[in-house]
Short mmCIF file of C-alpha atoms in Angstrom, two decimals:
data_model
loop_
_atom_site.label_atom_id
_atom_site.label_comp_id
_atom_site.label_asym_id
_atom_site.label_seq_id
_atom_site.Cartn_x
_atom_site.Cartn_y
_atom_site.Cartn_z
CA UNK M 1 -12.97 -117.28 22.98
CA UNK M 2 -16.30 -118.68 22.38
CA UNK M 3 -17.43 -122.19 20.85
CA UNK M 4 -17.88 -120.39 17.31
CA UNK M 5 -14.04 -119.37 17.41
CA UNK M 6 -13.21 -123.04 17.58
CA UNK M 7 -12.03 -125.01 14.88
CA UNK M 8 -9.54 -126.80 12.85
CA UNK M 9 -7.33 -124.20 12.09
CA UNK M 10 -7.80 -122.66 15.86
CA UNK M 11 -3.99 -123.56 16.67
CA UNK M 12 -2.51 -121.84 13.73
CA UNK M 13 -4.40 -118.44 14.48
CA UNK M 14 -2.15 -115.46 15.43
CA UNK M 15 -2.75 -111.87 14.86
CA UNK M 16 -6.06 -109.89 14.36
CA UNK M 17 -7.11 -113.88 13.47
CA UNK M 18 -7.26 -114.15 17.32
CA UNK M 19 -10.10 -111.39 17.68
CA UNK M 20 -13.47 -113.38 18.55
CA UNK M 21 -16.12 -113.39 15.45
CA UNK M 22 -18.56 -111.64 17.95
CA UNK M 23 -16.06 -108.33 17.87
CA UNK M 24 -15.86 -108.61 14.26
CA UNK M 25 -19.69 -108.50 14.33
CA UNK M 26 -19.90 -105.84 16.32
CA UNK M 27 -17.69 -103.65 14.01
CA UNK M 28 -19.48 -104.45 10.55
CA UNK M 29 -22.98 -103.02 12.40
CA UNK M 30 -21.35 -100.10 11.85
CA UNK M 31 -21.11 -100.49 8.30
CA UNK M 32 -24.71 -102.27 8.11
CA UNK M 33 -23.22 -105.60 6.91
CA UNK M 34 -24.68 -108.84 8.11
CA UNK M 35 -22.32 -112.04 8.51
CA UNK M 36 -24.12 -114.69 6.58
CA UNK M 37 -21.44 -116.86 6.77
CA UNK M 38 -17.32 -117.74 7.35
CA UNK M 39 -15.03 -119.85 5.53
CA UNK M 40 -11.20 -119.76 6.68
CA UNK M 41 -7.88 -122.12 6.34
CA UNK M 42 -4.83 -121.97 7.54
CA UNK M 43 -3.93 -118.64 6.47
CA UNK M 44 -7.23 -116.14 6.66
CA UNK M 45 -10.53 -116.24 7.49
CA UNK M 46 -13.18 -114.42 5.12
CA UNK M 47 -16.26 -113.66 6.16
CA UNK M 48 -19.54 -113.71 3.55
CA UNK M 49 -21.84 -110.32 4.33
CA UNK M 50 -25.17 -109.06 2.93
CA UNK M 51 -23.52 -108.45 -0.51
CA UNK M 52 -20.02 -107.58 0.84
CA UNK M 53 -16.73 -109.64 2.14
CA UNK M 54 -14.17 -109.09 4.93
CA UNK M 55 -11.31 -110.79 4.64
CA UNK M 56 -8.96 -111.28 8.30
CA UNK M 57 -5.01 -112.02 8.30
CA UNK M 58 -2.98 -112.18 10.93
CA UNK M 59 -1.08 -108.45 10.53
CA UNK M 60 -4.06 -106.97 7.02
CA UNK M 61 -7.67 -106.83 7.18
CA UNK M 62 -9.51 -106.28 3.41
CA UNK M 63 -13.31 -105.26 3.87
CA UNK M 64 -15.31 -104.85 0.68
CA UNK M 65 -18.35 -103.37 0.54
CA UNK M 66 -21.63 -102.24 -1.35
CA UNK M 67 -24.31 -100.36 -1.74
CA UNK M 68 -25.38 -97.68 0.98
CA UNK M 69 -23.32 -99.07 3.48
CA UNK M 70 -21.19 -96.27 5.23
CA UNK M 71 -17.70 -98.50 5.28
CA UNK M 72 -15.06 -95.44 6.39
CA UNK M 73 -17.44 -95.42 10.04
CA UNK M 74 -15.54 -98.91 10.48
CA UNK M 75 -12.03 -97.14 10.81
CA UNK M 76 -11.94 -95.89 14.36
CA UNK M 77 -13.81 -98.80 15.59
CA UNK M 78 -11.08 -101.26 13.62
CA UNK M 79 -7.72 -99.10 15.14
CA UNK M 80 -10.18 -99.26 18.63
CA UNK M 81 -10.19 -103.64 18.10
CA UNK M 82 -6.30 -103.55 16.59
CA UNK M 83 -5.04 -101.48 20.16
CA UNK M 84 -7.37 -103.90 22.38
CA UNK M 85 -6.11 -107.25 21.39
CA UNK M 86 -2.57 -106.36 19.83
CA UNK M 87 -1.67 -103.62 21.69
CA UNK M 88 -1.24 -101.41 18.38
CA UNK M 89 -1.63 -97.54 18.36
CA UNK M 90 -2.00 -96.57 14.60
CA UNK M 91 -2.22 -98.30 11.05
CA UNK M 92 1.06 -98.97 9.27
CA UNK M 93 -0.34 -98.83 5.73
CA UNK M 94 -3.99 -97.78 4.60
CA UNK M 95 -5.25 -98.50 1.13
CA UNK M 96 -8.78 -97.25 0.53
CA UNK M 97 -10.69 -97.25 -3.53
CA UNK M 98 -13.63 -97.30 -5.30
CA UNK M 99 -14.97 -96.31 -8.69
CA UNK M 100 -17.33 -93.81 -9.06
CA UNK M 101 -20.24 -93.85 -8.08
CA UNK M 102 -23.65 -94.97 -10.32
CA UNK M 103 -25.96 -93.25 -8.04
CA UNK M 104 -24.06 -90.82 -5.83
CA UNK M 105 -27.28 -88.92 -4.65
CA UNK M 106 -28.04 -92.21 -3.00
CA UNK M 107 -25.07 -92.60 -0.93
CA UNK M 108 -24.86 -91.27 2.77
CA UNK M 109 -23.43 -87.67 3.50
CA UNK M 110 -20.31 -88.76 4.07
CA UNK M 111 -20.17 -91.08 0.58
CA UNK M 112 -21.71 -88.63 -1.47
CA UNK M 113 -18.34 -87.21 -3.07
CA UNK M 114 -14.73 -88.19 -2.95
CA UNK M 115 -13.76 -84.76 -1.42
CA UNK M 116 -16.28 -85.72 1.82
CA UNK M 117 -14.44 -89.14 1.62
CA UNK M 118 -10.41 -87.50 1.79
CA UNK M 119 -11.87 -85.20 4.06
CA UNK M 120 -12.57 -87.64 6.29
CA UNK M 121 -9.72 -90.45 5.70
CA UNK M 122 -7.27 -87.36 7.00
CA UNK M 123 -8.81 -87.28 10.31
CA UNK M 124 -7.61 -90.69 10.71
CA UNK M 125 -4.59 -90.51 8.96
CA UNK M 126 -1.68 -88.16 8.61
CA UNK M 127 0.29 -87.94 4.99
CA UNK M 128 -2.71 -89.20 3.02
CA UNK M 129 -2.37 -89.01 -0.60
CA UNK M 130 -5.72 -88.98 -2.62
CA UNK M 131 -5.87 -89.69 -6.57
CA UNK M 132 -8.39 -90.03 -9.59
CA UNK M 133 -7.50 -92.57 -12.13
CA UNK M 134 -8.92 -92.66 -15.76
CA UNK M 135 -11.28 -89.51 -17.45
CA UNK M 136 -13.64 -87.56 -15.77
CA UNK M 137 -16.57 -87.64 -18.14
CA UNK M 138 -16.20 -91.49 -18.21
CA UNK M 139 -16.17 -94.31 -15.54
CA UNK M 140 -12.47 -93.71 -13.42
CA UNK M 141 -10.87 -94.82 -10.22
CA UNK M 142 -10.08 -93.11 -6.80
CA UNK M 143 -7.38 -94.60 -4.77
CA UNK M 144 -6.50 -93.07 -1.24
CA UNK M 145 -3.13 -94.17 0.11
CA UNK M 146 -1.49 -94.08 3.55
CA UNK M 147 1.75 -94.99 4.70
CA UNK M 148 3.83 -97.21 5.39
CA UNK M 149 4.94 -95.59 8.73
CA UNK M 150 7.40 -96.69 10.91
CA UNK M 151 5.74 -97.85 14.13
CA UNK M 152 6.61 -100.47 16.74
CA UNK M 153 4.84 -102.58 19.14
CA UNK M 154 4.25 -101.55 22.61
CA UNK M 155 5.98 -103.23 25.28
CA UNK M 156 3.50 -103.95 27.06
CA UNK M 157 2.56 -107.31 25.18
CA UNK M 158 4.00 -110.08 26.25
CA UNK M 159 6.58 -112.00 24.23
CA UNK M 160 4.25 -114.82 22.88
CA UNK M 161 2.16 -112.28 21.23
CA UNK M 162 4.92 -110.79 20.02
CA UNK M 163 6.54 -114.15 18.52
CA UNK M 164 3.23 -115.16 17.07
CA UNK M 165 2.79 -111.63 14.83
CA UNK M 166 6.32 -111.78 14.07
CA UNK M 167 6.19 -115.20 12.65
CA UNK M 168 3.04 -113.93 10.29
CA UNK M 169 5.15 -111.48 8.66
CA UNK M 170 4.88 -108.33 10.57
CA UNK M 171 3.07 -105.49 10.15
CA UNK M 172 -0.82 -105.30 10.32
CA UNK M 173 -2.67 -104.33 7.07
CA UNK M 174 -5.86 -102.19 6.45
CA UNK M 175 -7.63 -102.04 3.47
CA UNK M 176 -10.74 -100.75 2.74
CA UNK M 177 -12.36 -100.64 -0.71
CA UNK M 178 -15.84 -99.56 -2.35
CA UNK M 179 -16.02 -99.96 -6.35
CA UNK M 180 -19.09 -98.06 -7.86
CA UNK M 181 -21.81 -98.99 -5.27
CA UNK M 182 -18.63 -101.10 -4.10
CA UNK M 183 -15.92 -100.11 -1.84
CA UNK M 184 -12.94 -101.82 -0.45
CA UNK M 185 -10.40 -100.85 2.61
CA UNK M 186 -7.08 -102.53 3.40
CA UNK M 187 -4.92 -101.67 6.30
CA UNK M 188 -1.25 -103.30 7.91
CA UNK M 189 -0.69 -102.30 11.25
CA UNK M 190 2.85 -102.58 12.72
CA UNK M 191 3.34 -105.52 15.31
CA UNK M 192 7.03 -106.48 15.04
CA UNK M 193 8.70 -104.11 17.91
CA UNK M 194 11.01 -104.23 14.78
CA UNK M 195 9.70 -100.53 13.79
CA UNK M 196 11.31 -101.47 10.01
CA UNK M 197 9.47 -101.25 6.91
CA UNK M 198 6.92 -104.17 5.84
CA UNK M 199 8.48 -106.69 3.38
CA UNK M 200 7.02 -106.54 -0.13
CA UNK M 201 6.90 -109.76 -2.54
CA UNK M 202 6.63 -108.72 -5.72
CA UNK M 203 4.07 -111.54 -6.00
CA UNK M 204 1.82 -109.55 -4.02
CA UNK M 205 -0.87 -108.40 -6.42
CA UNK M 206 -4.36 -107.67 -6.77
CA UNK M 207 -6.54 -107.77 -9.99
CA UNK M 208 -9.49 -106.20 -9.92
CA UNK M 209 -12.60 -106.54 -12.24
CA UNK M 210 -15.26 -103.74 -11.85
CA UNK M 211 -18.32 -104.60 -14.73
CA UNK M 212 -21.52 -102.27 -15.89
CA UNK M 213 -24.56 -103.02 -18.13
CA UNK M 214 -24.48 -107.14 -17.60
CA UNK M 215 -26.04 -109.29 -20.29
CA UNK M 216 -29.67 -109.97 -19.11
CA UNK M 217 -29.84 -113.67 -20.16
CA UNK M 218 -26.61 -114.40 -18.45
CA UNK M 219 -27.76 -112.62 -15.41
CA UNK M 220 -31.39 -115.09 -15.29
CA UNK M 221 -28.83 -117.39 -13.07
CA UNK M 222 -28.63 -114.50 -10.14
CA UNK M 223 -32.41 -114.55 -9.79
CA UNK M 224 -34.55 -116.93 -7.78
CA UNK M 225 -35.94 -119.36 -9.79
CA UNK M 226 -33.37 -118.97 -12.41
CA UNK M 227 -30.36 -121.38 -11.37
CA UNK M 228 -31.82 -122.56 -8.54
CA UNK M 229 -34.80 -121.50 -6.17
CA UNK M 230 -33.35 -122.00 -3.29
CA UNK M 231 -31.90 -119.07 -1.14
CA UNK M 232 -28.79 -118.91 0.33
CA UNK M 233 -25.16 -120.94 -0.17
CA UNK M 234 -27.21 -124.33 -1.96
CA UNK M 235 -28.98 -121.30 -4.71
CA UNK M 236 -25.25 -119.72 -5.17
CA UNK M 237 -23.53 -123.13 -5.57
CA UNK M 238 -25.90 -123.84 -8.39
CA UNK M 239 -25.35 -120.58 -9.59
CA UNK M 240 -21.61 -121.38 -9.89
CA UNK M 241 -22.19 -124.47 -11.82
CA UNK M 242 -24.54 -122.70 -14.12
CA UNK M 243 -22.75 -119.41 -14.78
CA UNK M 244 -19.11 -120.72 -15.14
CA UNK M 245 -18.28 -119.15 -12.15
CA UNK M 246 -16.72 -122.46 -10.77
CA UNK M 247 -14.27 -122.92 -13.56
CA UNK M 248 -12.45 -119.38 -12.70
CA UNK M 249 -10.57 -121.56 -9.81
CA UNK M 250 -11.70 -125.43 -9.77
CA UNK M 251 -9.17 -126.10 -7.19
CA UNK M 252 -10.21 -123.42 -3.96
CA UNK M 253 -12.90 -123.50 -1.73
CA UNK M 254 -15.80 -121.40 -2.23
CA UNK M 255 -18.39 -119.76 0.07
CA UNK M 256 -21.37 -118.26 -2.11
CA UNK M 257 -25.04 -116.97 -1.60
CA UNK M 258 -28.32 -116.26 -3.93
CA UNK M 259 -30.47 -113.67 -2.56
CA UNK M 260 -34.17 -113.05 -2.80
CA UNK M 261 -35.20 -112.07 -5.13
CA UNK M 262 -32.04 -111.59 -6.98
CA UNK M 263 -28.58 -111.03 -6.74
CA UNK M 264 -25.36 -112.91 -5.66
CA UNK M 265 -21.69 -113.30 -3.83
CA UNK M 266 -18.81 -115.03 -3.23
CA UNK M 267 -15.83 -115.45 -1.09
CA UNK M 268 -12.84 -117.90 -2.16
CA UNK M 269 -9.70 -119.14 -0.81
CA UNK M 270 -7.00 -120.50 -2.58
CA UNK M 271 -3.54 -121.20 -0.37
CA UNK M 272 -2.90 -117.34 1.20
CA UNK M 273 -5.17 -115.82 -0.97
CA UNK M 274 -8.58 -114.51 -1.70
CA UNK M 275 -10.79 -114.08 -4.98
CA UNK M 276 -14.42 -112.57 -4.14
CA UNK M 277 -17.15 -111.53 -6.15
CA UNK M 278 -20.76 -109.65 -5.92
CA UNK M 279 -23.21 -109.19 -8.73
CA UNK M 280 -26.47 -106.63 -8.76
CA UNK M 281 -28.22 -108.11 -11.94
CA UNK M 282 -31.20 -105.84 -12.44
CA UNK M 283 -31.17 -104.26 -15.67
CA UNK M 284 -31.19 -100.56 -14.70
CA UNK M 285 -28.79 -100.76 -12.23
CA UNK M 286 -26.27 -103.94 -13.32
CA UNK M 287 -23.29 -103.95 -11.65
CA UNK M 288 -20.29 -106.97 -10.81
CA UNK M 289 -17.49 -107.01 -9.53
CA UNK M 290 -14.39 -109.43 -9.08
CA UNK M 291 -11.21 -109.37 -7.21
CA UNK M 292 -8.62 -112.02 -6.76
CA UNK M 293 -5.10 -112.06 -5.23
CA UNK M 294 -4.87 -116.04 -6.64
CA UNK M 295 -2.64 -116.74 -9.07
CA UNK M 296 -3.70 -120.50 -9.80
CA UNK M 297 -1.01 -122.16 -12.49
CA UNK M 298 0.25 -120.63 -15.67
CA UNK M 299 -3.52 -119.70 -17.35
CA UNK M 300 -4.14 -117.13 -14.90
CA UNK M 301 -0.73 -115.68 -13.55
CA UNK M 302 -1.52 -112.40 -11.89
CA UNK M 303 1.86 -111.54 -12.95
CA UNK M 304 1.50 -111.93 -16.80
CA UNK M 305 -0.03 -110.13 -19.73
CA UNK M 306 -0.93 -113.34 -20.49
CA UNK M 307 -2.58 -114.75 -17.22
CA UNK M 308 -3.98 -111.03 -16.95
CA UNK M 309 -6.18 -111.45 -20.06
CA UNK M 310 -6.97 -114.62 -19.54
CA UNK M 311 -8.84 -113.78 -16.79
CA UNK M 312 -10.51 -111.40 -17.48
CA UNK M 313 -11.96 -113.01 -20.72
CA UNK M 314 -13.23 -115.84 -18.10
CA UNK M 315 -14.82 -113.50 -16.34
CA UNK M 316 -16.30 -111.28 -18.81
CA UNK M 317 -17.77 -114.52 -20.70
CA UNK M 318 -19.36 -115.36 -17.42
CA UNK M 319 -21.37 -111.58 -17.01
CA UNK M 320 -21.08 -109.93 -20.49
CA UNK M 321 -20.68 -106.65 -19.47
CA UNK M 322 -21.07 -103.51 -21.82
CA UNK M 323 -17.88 -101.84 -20.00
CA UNK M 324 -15.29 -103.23 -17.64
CA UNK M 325 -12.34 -101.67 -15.53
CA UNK M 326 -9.23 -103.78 -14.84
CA UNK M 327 -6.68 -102.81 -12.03
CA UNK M 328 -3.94 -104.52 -11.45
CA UNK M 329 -2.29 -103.32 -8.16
CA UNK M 330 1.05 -104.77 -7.71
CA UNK M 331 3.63 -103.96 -4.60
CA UNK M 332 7.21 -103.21 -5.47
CA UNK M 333 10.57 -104.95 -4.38
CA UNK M 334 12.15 -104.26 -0.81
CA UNK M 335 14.69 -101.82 -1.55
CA UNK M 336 12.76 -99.76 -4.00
CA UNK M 337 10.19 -99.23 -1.12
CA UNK M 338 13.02 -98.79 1.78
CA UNK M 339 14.56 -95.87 -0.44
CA UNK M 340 11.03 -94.28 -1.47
CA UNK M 341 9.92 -94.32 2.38
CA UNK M 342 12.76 -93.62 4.61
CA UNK M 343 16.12 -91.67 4.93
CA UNK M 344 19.36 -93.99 4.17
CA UNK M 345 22.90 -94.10 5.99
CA UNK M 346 24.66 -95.50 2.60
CA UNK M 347 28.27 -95.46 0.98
CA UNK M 348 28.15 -96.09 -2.44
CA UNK M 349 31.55 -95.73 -4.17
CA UNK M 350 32.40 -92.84 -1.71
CA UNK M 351 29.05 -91.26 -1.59
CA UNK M 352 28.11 -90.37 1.70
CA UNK M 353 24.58 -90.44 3.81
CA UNK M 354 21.39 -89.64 2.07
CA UNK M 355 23.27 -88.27 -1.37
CA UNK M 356 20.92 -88.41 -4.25
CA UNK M 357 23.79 -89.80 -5.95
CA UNK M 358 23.32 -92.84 -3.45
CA UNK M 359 19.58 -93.13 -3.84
CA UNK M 360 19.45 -93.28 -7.58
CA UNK M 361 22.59 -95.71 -7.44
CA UNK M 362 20.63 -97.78 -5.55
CA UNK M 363 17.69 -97.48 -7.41
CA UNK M 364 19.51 -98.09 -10.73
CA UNK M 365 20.36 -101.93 -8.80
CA UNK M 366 16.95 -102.82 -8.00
CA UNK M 367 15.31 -101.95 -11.18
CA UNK M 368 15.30 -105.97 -11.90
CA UNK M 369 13.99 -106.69 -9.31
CA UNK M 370 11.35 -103.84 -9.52
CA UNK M 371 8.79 -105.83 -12.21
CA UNK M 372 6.41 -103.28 -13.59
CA UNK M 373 3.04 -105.10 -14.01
CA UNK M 374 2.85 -106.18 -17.85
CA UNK M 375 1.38 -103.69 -20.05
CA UNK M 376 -2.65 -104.74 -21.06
CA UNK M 377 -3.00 -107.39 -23.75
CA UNK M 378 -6.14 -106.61 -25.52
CA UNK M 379 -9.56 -108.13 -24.47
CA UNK M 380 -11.84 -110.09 -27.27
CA UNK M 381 -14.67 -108.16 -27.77
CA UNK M 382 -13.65 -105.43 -26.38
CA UNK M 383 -12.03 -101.78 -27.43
CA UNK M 384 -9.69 -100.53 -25.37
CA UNK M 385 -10.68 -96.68 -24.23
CA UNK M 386 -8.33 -95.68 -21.71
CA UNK M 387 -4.76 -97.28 -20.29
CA UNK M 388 -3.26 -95.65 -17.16
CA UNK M 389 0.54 -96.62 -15.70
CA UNK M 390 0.91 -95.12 -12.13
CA UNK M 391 4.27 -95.41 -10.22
CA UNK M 392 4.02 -95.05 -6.46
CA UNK M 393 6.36 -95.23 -3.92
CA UNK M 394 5.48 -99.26 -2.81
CA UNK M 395 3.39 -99.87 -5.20
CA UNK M 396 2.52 -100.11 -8.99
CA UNK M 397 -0.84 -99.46 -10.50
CA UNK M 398 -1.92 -100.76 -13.87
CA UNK M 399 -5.68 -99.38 -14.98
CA UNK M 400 -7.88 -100.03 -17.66
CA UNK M 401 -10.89 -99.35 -19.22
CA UNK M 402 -12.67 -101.45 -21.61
CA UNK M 403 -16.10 -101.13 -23.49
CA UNK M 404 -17.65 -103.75 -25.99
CA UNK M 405 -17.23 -103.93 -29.51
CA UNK M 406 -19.73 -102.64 -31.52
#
């Protein structure tokens, strides 16, 4: 490792934390993202790019990107890095999304439709299932999902790599993720040797807040000269202070940047998780977006109607947006994904191996355990105009769409 992969929280790296910054580097080129800068503790490291974020765990990476940049050219070079240093051969669990595109014709050839996109996510991975969330003739969602598959780690790495994956939690994650002009990827990789299926926390959810047609005098702040004139992380602190921005989560650490001549982003850490957002103020083209996987105290509880909406009221009073789409992407208890994913050996009351009987037994006993992400509480100043509830096999999906009141 080189000097820049030293620091406090060096000792306590395991995992795809132990690839050097330079690889990482070397991989966004791919996706034309620039490191601008890195902020980590003891649990990830997230990197601040030219209007994007990457986000590294030991076993998940999360890469969120914008604009033109062509972020599914990142996957073979990412399995290519995960093999290398870990020693694994294929992604446990793939989660790629965006919203549709603003300005499709603008994309690359292989961004240009959603059907290029599949197309090209099922050369990489087998048993992908592709969806559209929300109404066609209005803003929606597309969600690509892969996995979990049962994989192990080869023998061939030695048994303190092994012990130090293990003691992360497991599997490696990919996710990958573009919303509008944004996109986002997440993907676990296996690195147990266990070969068993990756423990979900029902605490493990993801809001996301995807905003069009911004209020022009809130969005001054994102310009030079307008919060600050000074480019770079001293312009986007101000522009936290300004905006409101800094009052989302008072207590994490925050990484931001104000570009010339406008626009702005931020990565966060709070304990194990993330909250990062990227605004495009310019009238014609006004775009934000947020996504958080803190849940800070009781005001905003990802796992509450309440906590839900109060959060995104914060962050709608910070960009006033004409329209907003909230998801709230939630993964389900342990047994309910061990019965969607895999075959069972049970005996339930003298029902024998794999009976449906069994399985919906089984089912029936988790369904406490199973929380179903709280249904929407409404948004001031805003109508509802569309409400989606989808039930996957590991996960649940709450979706939203939202325009201002009139």
């Amino acid at each position: 490792l080189c000097d820049e992969d030293q620091d406090q929280w060096s000792e306590l790296r395991s995992g795809l934390r132990l690839v050097p910054r330079a690889v990482w580097r070397d991989m966004l080129d791919l996706v034309h993202c620039q490191v601008l800068s890195t902020l980590c503790n003891e649990h990830l490291d997230s990197y601040l790019l030219s209007e994007s974020s990457f986000f590294v765990y030991p076993h998940k990476l999360v890469l969120k990107t914008c604009g033109t940049t062509t972020l599914l050219y990142a996957i073979p070079r990412i399995l290519e890095i995960a093999h290398r240093y870990l020693g694994v051969t294929s992604a446990y669990q793939v989660f790629y999304s965006r919203k549709n595109f603003m300005f499709p014709d603008q994309q690359v050839e292989l961004h240009r439709s959603w059907e290029k996109e599949v197309a090209y996510l099922d050369t990489h991975f087998s048993e992908g299932s592709a969806y559209m969330i929300g109404k066609t003739n209005r803003d929606h969602w597309h969600v690509y999902l892969c996995g979990p598959y049962e994989t192990s780690l080869p023998s061939t790495l030695d048994d303190d790599t092994t012990a130090n994956n293990s003691a992360e939690g497991s599997p490696l994650v990919h996710a990958l993720s573009r919303t509008s002009s944004r996109s986002t990827v997440h993907s676990l990789l296996e690195s147990s040797g266990v070969g068993s299926s990756v423990p979900h926390s029902p605490s493990d959810t993801t809001v996301e807040i995807l905003m069009t047609g911004l209020d022009p005098d809130r969005m001054r702040a994102m310009y030079m000269g307008g919060a600050s004139s000074l480019e770079g992380s001293l312009g986007g602190k101000a522009v936290e202070r300004a905006t409101g921005i800094a009052d989302i989560y008072p207590d994490s650490a925050s990484d931001s940047y104000l570009f010339t001549p406008c626009g702005f982003s931020l990565n966060g850490l709070q304990g194990d998780g993330y909250y990062t957002i990227h605004v495009t103020p310019e009238p014609h083209c006004s775009y934000a977006s947020f996504e958080t996987t803190v849940s800070s105290d009781s005001a905003i509880d990802l796992n509450s109607a309440a906590g839900v909406k109060n959060l995104v009221e914060q962050v709608a009073a910070v960009f006033g947006p004409r329209s907003l789409t909230v998801t709230v992407f939630r993964a389900r208890c342990d047994t309910v994904s061990v019965l969607a994913g895999s075959e069972l050996s049970v005996d339930v009351d003298g029902v024998g191996k794999d009976s449906a009987m069994a399985k919906t037994a089984l089912l029936s006993a988790a369904t406490d355990e199973d929380t179903v992400p709280p249904a929407f509480s409404p948004v001031a100043g805003y109508k509802t105009v569309d409400r989606v509830l989808y039930e996957f096999d590991h996960y649940w999906l709450r979706y939203a769409y939202y325009v201002k009141s009139d």
